[in-house]
Coordinates of C-alpha atoms in Angstrom, one line a residue:
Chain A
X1 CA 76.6 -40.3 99.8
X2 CA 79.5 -42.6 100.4
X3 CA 82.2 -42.4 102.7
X4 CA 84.7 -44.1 104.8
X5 CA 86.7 -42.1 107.1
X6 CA 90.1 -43.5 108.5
X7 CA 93.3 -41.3 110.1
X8 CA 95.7 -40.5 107.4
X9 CA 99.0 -41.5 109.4
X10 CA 99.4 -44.0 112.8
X11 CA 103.0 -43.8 113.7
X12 CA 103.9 -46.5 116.3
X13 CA 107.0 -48.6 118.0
X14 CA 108.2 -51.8 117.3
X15 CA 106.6 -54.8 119.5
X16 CA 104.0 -52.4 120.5
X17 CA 99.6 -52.7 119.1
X18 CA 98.1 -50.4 116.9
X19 CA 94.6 -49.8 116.3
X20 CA 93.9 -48.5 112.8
X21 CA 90.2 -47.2 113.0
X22 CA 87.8 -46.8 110.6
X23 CA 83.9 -45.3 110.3
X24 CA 81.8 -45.9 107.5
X25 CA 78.7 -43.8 105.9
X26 CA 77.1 -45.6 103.4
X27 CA 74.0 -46.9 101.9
X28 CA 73.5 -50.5 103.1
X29 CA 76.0 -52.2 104.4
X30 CA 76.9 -56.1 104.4
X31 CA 81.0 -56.1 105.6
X32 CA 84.6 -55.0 106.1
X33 CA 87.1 -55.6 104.1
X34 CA 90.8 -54.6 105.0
X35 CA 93.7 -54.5 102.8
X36 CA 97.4 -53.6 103.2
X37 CA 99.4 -51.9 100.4
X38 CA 103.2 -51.6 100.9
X39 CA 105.0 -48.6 98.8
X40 CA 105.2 -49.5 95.2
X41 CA 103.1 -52.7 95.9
X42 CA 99.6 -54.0 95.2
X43 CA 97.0 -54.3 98.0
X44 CA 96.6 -57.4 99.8
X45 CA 93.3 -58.8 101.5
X46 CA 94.0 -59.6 105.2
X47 CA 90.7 -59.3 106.9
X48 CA 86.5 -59.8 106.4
X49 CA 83.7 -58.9 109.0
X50 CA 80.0 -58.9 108.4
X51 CA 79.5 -60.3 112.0
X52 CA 79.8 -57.5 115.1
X53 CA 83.0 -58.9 117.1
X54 CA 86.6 -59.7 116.7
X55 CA 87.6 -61.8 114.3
X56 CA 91.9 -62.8 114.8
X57 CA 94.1 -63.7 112.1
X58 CA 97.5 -64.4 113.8
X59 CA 99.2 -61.3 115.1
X60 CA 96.2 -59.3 113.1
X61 CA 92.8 -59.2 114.7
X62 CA 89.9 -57.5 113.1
X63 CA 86.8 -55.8 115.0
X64 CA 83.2 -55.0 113.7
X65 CA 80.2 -52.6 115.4
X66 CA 77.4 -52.2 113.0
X67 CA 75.1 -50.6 115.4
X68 CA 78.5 -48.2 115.7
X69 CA 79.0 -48.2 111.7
X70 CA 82.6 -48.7 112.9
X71 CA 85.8 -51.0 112.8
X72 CA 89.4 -51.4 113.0
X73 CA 92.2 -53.2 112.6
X74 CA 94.4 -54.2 115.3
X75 CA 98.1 -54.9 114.6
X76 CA 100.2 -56.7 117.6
X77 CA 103.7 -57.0 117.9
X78 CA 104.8 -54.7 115.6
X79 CA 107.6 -55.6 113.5
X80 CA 109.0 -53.2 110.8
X81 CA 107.8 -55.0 108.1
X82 CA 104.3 -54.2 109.2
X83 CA 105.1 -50.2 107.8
X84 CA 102.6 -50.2 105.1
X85 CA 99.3 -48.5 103.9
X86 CA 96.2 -50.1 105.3
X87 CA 92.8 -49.4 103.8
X88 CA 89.4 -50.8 104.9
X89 CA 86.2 -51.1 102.3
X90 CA 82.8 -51.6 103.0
X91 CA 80.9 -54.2 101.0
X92 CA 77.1 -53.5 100.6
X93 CA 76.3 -56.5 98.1
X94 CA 74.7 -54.4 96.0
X95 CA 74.1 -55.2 92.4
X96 CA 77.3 -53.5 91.5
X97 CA 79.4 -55.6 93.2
X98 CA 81.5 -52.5 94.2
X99 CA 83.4 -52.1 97.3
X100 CA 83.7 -48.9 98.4
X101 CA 87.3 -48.0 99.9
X102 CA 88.7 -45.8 102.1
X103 CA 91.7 -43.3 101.8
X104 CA 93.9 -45.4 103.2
X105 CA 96.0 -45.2 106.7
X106 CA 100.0 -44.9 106.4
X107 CA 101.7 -47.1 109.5
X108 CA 104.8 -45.8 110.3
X109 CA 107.0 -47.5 112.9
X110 CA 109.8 -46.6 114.4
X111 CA 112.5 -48.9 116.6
Chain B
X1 CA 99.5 -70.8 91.0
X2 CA 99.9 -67.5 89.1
X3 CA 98.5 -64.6 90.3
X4 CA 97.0 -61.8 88.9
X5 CA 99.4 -60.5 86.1
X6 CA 99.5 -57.4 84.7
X7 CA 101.7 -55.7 81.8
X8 CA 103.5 -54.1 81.9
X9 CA 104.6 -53.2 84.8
X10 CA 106.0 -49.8 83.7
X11 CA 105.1 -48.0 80.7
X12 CA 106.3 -44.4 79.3
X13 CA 103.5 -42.6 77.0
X14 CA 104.3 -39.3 75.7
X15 CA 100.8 -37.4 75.5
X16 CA 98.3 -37.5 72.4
X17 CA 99.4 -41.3 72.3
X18 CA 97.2 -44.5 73.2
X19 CA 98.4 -46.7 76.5
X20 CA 97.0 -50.3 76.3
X21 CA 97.0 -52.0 80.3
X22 CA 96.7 -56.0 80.2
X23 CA 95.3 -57.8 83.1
X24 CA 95.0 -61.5 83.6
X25 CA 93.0 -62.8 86.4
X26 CA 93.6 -65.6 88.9
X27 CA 93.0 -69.1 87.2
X28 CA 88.7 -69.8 87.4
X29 CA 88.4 -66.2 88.6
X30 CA 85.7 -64.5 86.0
X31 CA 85.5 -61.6 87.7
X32 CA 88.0 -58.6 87.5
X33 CA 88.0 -55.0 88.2
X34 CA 90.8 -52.1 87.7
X35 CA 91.7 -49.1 89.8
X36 CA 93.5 -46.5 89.7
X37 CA 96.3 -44.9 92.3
X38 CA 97.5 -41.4 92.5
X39 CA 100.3 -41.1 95.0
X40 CA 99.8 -41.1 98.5
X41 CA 96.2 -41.3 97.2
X42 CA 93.6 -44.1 97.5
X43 CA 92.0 -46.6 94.9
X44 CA 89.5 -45.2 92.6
X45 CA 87.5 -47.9 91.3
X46 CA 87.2 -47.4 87.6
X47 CA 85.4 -50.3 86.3
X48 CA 83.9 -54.2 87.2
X49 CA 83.7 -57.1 83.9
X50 CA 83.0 -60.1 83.9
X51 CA 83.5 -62.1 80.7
X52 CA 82.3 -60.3 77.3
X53 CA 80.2 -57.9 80.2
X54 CA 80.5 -54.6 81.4
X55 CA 79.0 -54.8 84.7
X56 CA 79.4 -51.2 86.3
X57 CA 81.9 -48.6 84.2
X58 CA 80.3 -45.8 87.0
X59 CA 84.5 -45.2 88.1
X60 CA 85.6 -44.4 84.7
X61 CA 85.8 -41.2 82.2
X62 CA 83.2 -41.5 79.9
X63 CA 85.8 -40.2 77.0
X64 CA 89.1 -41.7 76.0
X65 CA 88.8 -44.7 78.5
X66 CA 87.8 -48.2 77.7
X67 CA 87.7 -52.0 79.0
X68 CA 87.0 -55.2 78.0
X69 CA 87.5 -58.6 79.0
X70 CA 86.8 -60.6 75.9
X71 CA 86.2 -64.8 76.2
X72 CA 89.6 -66.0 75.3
X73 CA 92.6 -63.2 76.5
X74 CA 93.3 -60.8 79.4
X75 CA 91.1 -58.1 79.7
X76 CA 92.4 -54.6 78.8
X77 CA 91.8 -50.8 79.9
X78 CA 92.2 -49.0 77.1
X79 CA 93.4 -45.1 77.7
X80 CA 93.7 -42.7 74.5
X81 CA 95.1 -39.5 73.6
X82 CA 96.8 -39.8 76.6
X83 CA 97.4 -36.7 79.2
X84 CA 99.6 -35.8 81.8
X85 CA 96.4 -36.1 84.2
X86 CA 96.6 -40.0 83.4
X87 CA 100.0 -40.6 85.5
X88 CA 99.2 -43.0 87.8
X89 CA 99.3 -46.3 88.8
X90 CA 96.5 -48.7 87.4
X91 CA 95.5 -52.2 89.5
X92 CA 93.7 -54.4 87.8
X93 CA 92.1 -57.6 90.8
X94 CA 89.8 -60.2 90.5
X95 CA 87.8 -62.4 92.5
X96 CA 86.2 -66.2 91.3
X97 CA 82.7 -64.7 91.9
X98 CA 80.0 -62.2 93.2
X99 CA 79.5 -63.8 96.4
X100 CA 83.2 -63.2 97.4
X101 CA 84.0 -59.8 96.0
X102 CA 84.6 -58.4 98.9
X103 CA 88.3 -60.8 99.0
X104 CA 89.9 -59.4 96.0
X105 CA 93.0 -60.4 94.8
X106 CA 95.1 -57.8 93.1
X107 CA 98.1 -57.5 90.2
X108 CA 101.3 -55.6 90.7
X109 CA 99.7 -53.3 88.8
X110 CA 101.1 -50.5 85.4
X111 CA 102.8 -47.7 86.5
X112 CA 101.9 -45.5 83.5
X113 CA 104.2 -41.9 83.4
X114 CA 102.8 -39.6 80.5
X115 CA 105.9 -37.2 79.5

């Protein structure tokens, strides 16, 4: 079967990092997709790995281990805006051209 | 440079009736896919098209749900005889092609209430 597995809630402090994990199970595997989803919004792409290493976007850095089947998103200087839903989805360019998504990981942070 | 637009944004079925859900991809993107969103729940991919093709439909109830995505128009998920069970929020997203569908770009979404 198919399955992502991420923490259901991260609660954290403004100005501080958060790592947002995330494990994968799945049958092939090409990359990791991460996406942020405020309430009531639509999910946004921030993030891409099918290379093993960090990849940094601004005050958002991304992290791959394929030999680990494991990611996760790091967030840095928190600022409240960042309170959102964050999911991750594994692409296995398969024929279906279906990513396969996780539950999703609320951010909560506090001042 | 639109987005992905999708209407409506809200929209009140009572149950029995038909709910029609419009999606229109970025400009040059042929490639769009809908989910839907329980509260507090993840996406559950429903169903990928690509122009006049049903590519994989593996996400969505094989009775009283439908999408297309003719040549010329949006493409549309088509829910009838609608139940309470449908309540939920519908995304529709797109990408330009199957190299990149991993980046997807998504709509406000339908927030579809069945009284």
């Amino acid at each position: 079967g198919q399955s992502l597995e991420q923490p259901s809630e991260v609660t954290a402090v403004e100005g501080a990092i958060v790592q947002i994990n995330c494990t994968y199970q799945t049958s092939g595997f090409y990359g990791l997709s991460w996406y942020q989803q405020h309430d009531g919004g639509a999910p946004t792409f921030l993030s891409y790995n099918a290379l093993d290493g960090l990849e940094e976007t601004g005050r958002f850095s991304s992290f791959l281990s394929r030999s680990d089947s494991y990611g996760y998103l790091l967030l840095q200087e928190l600022q409240m805006k960042d309170s959102a839903s964050y999911f991750c989805a594994v692409d296995r360019m398969d024929s279906n051209y279906q990513l396969i998504w996780g539950a999703g990981t609320k951010l909560i942070i506090k001042p | 440079n639109a987005g992905v637009m999708q209407n409506p944004r809200h929209l009140v079925r009572r149950r029995g009736q038909e709910a029609r859900l419009r999606c229109s991809p970025m400009k040059g993107h042929s490639h769009v896919y809908w989910y839907r969103q329980l509260p507090e729940e993840g996406l559950k991919f429903m169903v990928y098209l690509q122009k006049e093709n049903i590519i994989d439909e593996s996400g969505m109830p094989k009775e009283r749900f439908s999408a297309e995505f003719p040549k010329e128009g949006p493409s549309i998920l088509r829910i009838q005889q609608v139940v309470r069970g449908d309540s939920a929020a519908y995304f529709c997203a797109s990408s330009p092609d199957s190299s990149t569908y991993y980046e997807q770009y998504f709509g406000p979404g339908t927030r579809l209430t069945v009284t």
